[in-house]
PDB file of C-alpha atoms in Angstrom:
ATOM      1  CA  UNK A 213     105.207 100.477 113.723  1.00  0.00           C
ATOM      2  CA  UNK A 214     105.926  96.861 114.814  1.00  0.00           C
ATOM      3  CA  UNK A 215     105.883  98.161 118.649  1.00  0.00           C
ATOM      4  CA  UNK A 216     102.625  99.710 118.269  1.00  0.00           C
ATOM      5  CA  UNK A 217     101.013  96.186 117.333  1.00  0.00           C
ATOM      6  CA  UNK A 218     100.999  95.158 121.171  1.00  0.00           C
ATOM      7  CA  UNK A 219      99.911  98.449 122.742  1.00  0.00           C
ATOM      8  CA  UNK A 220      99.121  98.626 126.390  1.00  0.00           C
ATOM      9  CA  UNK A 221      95.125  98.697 127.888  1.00  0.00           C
ATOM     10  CA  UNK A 222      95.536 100.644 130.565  1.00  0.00           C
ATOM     11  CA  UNK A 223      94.883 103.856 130.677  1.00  0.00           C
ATOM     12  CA  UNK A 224      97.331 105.404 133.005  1.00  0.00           C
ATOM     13  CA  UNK A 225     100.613 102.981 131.403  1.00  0.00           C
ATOM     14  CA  UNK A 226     103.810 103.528 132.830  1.00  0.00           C
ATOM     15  CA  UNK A 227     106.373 105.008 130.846  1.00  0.00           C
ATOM     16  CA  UNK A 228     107.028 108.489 129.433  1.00  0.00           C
ATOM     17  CA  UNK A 229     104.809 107.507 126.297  1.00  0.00           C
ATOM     18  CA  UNK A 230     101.846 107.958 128.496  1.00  0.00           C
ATOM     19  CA  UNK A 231      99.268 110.574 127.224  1.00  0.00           C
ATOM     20  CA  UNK A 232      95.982 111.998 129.084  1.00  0.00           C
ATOM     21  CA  UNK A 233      92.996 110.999 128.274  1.00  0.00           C
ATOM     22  CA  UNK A 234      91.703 114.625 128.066  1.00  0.00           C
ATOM     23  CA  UNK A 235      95.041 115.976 125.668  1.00  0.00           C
ATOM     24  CA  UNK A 236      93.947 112.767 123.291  1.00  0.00           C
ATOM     25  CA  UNK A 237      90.052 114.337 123.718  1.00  0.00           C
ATOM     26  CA  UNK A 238      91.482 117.802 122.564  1.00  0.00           C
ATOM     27  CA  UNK A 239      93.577 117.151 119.692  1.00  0.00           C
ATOM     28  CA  UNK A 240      90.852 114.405 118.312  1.00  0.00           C
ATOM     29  CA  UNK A 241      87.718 117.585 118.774  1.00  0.00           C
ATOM     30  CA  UNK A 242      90.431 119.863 116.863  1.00  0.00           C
ATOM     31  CA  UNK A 243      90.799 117.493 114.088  1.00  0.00           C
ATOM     32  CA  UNK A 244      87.196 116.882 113.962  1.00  0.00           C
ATOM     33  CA  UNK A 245      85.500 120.343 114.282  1.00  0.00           C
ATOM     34  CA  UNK A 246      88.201 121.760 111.752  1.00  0.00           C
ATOM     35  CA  UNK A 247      87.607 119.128 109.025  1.00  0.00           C
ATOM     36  CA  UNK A 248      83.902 118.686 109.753  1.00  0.00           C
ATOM     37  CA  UNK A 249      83.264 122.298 108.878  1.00  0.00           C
ATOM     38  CA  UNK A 250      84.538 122.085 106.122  1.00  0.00           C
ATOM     39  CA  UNK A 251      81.705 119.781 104.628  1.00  0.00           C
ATOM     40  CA  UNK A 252      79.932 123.456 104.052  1.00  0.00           C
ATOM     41  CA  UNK A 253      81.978 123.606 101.061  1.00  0.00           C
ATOM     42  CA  UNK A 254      81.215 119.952  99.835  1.00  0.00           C
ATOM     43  CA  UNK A 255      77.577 120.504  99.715  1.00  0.00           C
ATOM     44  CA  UNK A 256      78.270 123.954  97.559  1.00  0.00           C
ATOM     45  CA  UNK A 257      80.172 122.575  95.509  1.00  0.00           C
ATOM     46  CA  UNK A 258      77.855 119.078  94.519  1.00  0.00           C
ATOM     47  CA  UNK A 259      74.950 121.712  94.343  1.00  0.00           C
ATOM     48  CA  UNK A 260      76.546 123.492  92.137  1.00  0.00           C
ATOM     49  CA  UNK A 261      77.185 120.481  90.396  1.00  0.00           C
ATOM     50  CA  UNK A 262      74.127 119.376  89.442  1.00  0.00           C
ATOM     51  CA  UNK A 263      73.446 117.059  92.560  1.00  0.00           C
ATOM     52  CA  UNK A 264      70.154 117.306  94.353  1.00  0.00           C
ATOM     53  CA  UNK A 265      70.025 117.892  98.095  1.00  0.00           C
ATOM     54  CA  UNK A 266      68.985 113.946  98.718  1.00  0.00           C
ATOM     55  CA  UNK A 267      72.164 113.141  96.999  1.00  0.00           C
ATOM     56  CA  UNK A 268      74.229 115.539  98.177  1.00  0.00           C
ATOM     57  CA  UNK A 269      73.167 114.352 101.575  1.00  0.00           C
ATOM     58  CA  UNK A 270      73.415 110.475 100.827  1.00  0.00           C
ATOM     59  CA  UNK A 271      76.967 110.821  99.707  1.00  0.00           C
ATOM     60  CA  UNK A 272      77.949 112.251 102.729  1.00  0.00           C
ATOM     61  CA  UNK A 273      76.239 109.925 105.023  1.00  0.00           C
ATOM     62  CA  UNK A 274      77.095 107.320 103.485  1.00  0.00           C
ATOM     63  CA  UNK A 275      80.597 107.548 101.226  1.00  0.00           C
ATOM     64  CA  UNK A 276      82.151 109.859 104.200  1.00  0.00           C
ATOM     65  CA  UNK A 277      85.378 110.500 102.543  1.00  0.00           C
ATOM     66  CA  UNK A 278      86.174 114.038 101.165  1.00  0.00           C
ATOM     67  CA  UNK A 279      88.379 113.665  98.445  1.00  0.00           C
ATOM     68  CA  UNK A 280      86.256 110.841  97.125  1.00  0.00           C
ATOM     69  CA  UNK A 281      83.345 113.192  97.444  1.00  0.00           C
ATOM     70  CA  UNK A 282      84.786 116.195  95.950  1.00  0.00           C
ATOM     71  CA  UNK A 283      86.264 113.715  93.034  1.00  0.00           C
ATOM     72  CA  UNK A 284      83.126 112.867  92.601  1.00  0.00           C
ATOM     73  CA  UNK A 285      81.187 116.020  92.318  1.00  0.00           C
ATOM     74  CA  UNK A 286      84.130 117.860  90.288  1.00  0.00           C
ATOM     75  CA  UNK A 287      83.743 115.350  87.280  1.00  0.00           C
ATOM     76  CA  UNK A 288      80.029 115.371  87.219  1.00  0.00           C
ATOM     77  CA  UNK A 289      80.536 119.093  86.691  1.00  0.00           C
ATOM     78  CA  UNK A 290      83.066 118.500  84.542  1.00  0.00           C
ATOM     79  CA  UNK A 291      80.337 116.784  82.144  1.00  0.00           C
ATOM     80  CA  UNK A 292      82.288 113.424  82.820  1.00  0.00           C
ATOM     81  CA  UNK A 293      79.940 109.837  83.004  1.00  0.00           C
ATOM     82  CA  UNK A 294      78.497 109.231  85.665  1.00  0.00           C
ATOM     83  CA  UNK A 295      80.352 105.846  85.897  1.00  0.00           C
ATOM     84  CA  UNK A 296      83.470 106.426  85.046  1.00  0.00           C
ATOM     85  CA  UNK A 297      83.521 109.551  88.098  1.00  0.00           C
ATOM     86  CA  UNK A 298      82.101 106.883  90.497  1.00  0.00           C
ATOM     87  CA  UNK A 299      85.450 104.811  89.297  1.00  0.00           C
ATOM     88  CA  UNK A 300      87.548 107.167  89.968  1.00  0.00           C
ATOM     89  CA  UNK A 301      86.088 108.401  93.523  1.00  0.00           C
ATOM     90  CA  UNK A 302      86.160 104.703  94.156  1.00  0.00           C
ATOM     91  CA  UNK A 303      89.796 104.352  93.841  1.00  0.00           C
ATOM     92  CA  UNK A 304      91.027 107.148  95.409  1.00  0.00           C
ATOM     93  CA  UNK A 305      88.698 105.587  98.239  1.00  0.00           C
ATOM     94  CA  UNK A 306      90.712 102.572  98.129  1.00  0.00           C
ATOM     95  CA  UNK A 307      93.274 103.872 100.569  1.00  0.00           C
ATOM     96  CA  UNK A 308      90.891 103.561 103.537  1.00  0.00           C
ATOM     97  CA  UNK A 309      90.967  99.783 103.360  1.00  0.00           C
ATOM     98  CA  UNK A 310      94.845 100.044 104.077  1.00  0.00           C
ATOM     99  CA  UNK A 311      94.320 102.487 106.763  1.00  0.00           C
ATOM    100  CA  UNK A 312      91.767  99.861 107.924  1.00  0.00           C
ATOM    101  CA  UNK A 313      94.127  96.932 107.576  1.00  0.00           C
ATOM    102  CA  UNK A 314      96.288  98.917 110.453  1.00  0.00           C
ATOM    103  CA  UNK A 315      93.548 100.003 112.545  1.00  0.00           C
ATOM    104  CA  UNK A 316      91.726  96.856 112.826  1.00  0.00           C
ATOM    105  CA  UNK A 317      95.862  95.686 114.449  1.00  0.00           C
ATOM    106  CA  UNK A 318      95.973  98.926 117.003  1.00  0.00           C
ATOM    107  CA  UNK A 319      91.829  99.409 118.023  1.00  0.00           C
ATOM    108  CA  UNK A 320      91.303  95.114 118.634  1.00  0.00           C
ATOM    109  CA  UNK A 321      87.277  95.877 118.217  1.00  0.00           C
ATOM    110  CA  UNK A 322      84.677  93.170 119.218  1.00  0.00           C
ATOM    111  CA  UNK A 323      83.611  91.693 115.421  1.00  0.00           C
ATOM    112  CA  UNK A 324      80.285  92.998 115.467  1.00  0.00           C
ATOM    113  CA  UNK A 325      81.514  96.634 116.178  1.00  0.00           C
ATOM    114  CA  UNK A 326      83.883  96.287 113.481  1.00  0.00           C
ATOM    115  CA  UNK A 327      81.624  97.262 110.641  1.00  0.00           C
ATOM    116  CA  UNK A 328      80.594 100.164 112.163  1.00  0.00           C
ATOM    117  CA  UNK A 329      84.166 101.495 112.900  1.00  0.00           C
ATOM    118  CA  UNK A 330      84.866 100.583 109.310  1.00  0.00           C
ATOM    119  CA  UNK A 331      82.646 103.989 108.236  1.00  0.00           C
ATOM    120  CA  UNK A 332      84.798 106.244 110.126  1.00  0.00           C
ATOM    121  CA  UNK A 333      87.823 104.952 108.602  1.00  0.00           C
ATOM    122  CA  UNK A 334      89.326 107.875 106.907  1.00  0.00           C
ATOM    123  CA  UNK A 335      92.434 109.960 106.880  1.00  0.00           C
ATOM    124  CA  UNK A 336      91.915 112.019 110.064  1.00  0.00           C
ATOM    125  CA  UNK A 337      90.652 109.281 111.909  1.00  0.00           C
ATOM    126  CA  UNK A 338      93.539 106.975 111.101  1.00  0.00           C
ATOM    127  CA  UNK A 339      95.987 110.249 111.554  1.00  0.00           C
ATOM    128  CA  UNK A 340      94.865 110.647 115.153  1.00  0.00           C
ATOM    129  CA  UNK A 341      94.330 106.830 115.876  1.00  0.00           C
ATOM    130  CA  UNK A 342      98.020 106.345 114.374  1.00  0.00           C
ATOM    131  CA  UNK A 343      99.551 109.268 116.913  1.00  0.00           C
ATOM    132  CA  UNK A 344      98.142 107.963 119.768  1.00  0.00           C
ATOM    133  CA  UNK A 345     101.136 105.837 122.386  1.00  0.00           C
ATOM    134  CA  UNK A 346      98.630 103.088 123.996  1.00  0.00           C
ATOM    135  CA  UNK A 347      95.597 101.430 123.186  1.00  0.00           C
ATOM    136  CA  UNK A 348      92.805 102.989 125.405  1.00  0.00           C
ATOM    137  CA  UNK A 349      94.272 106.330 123.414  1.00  0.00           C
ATOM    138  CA  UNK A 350      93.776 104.955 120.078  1.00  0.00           C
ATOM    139  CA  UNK A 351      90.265 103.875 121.145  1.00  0.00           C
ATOM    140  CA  UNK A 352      89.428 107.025 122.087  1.00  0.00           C
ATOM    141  CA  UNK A 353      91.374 109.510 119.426  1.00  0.00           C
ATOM    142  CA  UNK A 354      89.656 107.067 116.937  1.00  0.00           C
ATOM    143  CA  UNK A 355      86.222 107.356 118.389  1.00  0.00           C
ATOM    144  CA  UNK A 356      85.887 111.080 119.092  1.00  0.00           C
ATOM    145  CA  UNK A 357      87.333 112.378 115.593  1.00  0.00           C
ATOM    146  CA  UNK A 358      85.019 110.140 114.073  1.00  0.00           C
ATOM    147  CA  UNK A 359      81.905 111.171 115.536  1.00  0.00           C
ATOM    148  CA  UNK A 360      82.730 114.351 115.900  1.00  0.00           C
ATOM    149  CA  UNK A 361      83.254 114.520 112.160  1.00  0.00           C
ATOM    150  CA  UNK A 362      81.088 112.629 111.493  1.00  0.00           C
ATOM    151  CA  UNK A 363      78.150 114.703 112.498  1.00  0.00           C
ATOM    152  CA  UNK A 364      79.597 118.064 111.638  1.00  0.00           C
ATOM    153  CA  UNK A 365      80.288 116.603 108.278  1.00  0.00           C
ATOM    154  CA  UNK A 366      76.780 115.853 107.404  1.00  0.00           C
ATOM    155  CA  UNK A 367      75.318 118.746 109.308  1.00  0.00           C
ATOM    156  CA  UNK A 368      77.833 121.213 107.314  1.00  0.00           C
ATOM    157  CA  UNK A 369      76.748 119.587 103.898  1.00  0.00           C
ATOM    158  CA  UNK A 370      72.951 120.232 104.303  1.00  0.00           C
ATOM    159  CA  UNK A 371      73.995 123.427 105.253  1.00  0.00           C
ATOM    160  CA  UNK A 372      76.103 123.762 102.363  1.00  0.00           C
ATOM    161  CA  UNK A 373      73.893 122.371  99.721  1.00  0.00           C
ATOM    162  CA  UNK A 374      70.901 124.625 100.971  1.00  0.00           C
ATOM    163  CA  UNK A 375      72.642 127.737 101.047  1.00  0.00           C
ATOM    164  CA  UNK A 376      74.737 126.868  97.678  1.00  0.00           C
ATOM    165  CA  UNK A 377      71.598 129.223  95.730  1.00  0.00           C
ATOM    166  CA  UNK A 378      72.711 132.064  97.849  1.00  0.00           C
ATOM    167  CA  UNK A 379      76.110 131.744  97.750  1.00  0.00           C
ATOM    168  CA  UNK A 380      75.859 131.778  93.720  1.00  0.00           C
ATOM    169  CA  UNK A 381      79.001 130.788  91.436  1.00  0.00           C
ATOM    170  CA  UNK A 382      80.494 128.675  94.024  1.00  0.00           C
ATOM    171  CA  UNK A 383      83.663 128.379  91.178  1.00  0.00           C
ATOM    172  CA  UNK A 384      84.698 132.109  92.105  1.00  0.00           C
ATOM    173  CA  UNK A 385      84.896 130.997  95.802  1.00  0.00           C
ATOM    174  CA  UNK A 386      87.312 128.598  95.293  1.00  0.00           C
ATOM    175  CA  UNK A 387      85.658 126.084  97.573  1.00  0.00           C
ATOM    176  CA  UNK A 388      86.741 123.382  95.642  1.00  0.00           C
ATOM    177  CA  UNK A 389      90.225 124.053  97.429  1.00  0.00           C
ATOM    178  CA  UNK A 390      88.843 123.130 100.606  1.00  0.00           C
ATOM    179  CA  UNK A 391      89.567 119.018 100.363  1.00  0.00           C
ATOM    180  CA  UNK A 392      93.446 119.800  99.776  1.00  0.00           C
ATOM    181  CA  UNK A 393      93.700 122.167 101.769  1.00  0.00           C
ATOM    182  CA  UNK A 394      92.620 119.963 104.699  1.00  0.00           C
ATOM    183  CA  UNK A 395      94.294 117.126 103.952  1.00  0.00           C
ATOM    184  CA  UNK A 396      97.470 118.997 103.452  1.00  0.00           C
ATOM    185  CA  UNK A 397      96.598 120.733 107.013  1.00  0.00           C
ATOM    186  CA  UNK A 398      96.858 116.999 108.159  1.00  0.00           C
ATOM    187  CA  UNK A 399     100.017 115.862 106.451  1.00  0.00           C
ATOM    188  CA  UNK A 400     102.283 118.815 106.946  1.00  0.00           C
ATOM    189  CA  UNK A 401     102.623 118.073 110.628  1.00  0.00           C
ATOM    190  CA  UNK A 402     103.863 114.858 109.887  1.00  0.00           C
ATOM    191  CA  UNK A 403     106.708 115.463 107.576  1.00  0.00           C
ATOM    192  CA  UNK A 404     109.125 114.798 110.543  1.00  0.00           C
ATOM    193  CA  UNK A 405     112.477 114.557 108.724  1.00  0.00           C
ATOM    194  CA  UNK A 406     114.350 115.204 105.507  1.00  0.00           C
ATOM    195  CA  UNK A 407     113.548 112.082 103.226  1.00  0.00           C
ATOM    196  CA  UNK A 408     109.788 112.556 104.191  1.00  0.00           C
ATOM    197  CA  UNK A 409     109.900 116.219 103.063  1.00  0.00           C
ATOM    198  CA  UNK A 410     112.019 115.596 100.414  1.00  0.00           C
ATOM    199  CA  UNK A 411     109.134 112.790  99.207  1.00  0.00           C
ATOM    200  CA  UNK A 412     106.362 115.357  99.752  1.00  0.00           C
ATOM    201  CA  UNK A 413     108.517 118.061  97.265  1.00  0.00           C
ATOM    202  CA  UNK A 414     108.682 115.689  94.692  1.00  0.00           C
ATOM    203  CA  UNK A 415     105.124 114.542  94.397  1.00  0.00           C
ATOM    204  CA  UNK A 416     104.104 117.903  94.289  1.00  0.00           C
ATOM    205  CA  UNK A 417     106.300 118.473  91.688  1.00  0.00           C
ATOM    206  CA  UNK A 418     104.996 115.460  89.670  1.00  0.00           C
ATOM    207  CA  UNK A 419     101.155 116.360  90.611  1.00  0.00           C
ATOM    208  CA  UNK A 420     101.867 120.467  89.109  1.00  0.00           C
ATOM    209  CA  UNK A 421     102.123 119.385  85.608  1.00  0.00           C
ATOM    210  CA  UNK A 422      98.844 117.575  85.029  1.00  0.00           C
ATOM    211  CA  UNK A 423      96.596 119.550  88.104  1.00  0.00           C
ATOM    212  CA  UNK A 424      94.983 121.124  84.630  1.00  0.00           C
ATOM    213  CA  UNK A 425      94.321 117.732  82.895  1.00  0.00           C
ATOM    214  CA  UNK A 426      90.663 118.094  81.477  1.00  0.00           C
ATOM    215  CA  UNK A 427      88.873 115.686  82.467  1.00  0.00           C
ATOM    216  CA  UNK A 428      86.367 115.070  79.343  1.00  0.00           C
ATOM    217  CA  UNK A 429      89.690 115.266  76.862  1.00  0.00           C
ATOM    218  CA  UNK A 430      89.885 117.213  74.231  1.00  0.00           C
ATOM    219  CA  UNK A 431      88.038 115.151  71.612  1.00  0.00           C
ATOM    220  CA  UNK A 432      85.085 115.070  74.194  1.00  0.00           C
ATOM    221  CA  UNK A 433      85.425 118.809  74.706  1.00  0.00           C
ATOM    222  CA  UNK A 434      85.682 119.715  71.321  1.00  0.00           C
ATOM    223  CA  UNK A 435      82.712 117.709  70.277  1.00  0.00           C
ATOM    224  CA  UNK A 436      80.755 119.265  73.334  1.00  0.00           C
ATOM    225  CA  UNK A 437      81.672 122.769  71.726  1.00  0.00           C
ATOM    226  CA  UNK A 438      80.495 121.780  68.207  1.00  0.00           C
ATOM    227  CA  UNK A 439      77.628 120.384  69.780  1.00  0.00           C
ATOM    228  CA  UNK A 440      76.782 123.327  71.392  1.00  0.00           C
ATOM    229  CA  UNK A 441      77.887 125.753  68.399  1.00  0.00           C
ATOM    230  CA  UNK A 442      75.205 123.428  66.109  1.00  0.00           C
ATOM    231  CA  UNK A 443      72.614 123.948  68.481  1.00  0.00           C
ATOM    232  CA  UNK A 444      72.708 127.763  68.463  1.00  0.00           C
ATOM    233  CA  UNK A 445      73.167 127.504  64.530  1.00  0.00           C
ATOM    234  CA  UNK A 446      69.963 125.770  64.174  1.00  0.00           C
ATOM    235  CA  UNK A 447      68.097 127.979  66.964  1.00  0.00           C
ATOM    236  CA  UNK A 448      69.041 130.787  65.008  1.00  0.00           C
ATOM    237  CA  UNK A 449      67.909 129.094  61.957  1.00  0.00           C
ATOM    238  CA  UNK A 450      64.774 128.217  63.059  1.00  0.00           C
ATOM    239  CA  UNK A 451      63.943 131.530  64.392  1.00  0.00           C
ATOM    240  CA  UNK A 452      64.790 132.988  60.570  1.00  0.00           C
ATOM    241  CA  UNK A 453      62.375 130.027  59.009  1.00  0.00           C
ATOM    242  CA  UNK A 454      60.086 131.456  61.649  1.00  0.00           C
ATOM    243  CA  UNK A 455      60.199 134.838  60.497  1.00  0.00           C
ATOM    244  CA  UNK A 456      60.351 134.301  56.611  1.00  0.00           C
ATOM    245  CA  UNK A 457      56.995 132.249  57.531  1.00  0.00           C
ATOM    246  CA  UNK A 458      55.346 135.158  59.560  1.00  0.00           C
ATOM    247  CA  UNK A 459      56.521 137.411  56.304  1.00  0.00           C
ATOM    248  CA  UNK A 460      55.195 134.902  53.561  1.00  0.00           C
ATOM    249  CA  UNK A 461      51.706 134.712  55.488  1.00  0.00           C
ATOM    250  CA  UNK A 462      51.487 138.547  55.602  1.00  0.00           C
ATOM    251  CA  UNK A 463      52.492 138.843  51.691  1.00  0.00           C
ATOM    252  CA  UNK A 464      49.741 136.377  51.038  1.00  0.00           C
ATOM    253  CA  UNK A 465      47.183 138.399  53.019  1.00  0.00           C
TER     254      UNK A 465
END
């Protein structure tokens, strides 16, 4: 990683490291059309949720990080606070600024293009950028999987979020699967040798066990159920007081 730090400019640099600048174009469209289509499920899924299409729309233009997103969405449906979900997509967010830290070494950006690279800094960006062997193919890796995904992103999740009524119970879809699925797309090809794999195995292993956590807790969900059981008690209760009324008005005539 050191070597990368003082990457070459030019675009044709000597050396078998070289790469053309239409292979970077390719593999940076096929990250970006792949993932950015996949923004169809996002906006299911927060319609489903609860969201409305203006903030389904917002949180794509302007959070633009999946598993954030989805993290987001999946405890609002989950009945979770509003807050504490925000937390949580807000930490699992906080990976970008390391991805960041590297970029900002590899991409040397004028400062006042800087914060608008900064919104494009997300996994596939920085797994393209990261790939790349000079410079002038970071730049350009970086810059055409983020627009690319960028757009399709947003366009997919209005897509998404309109069509969610259609689509109906977006649970028995399995849509939600769609954020791992990509990002495990993007990690797989980068498990290069045994301790890497062996790393990946184990976190899996640690992640199976508590996949099914509830978010809410049990006390929350139980409460929610009694909640729920009391209102259809007293429903029912008031329809019978309704009734015996009706009856008692009839006797009296």
């Amino acid at each position: 990683m050191t070597e990368q730090t003082a990457l070459p400019d030019a675009p044709g640099t000597e050396g078998a490291g070289a790469k053309p600048d239409v292979a970077v174009v390719r593999d940076a469209l096929g990250v970006g059309v792949a993932v950015g289509l996949s923004g169809f499920a996002f906006g299911v899924t927060s319609a489903g949720s609860g969201l409305t299409l203006a903030q389904t729309c917002a949180l794509s233009l302007l959070v633009f990080t999946g598993a954030s997103q989805f993290a987001l969405v999946g405890a609002l449906a989950a009945g979770g606070n509003p807050l504490t979900a925000a937390a949580g997509a807000f930490f699992l967010g906080v990976r970008n600024a390391f991805y960041g830290l590297r970029l900002s070494q590899l991409l040397a950006l004028p400062r006042a293009v800087r914060p608008f690279a900064a919104q494009w800094v997300i996994d596939e960006t920085a797994a393209v950028a990261l790939a790349q062997p000079t410079r002038r193919a970071v730049r350009i890796g970086f810059t055409v999987t983020g627009l690319t995904l960028y757009v399709l992103w947003n366009l997919t999740t209005l897509l998404g979020a309109l069509g969610a009524e259609a689509i109906g119970d977006t649970d028995a879809w399995g849509l939600d699967a769609a954020g791992p699925a990509v990002f495990l797309a993007l990690l797989a090809p980068m498990l290069k040798d045994t301790t890497e794999r062996a790393v990946a195995a184990v976190a899996v292993l640690l992640g199976l066990p508590i996949q099914d956590l509830n978010v809410l807790g049990d006390d929350m969900n139980q409460q929610c159920a009694e909640n729920s059981t009391q209102a259809k008690r007293d429903g029912a209760l008031a329809h019978l007081l309704e009734d015996v009324s009706i009856l008692s008005a009839n006797g009296e005539g």
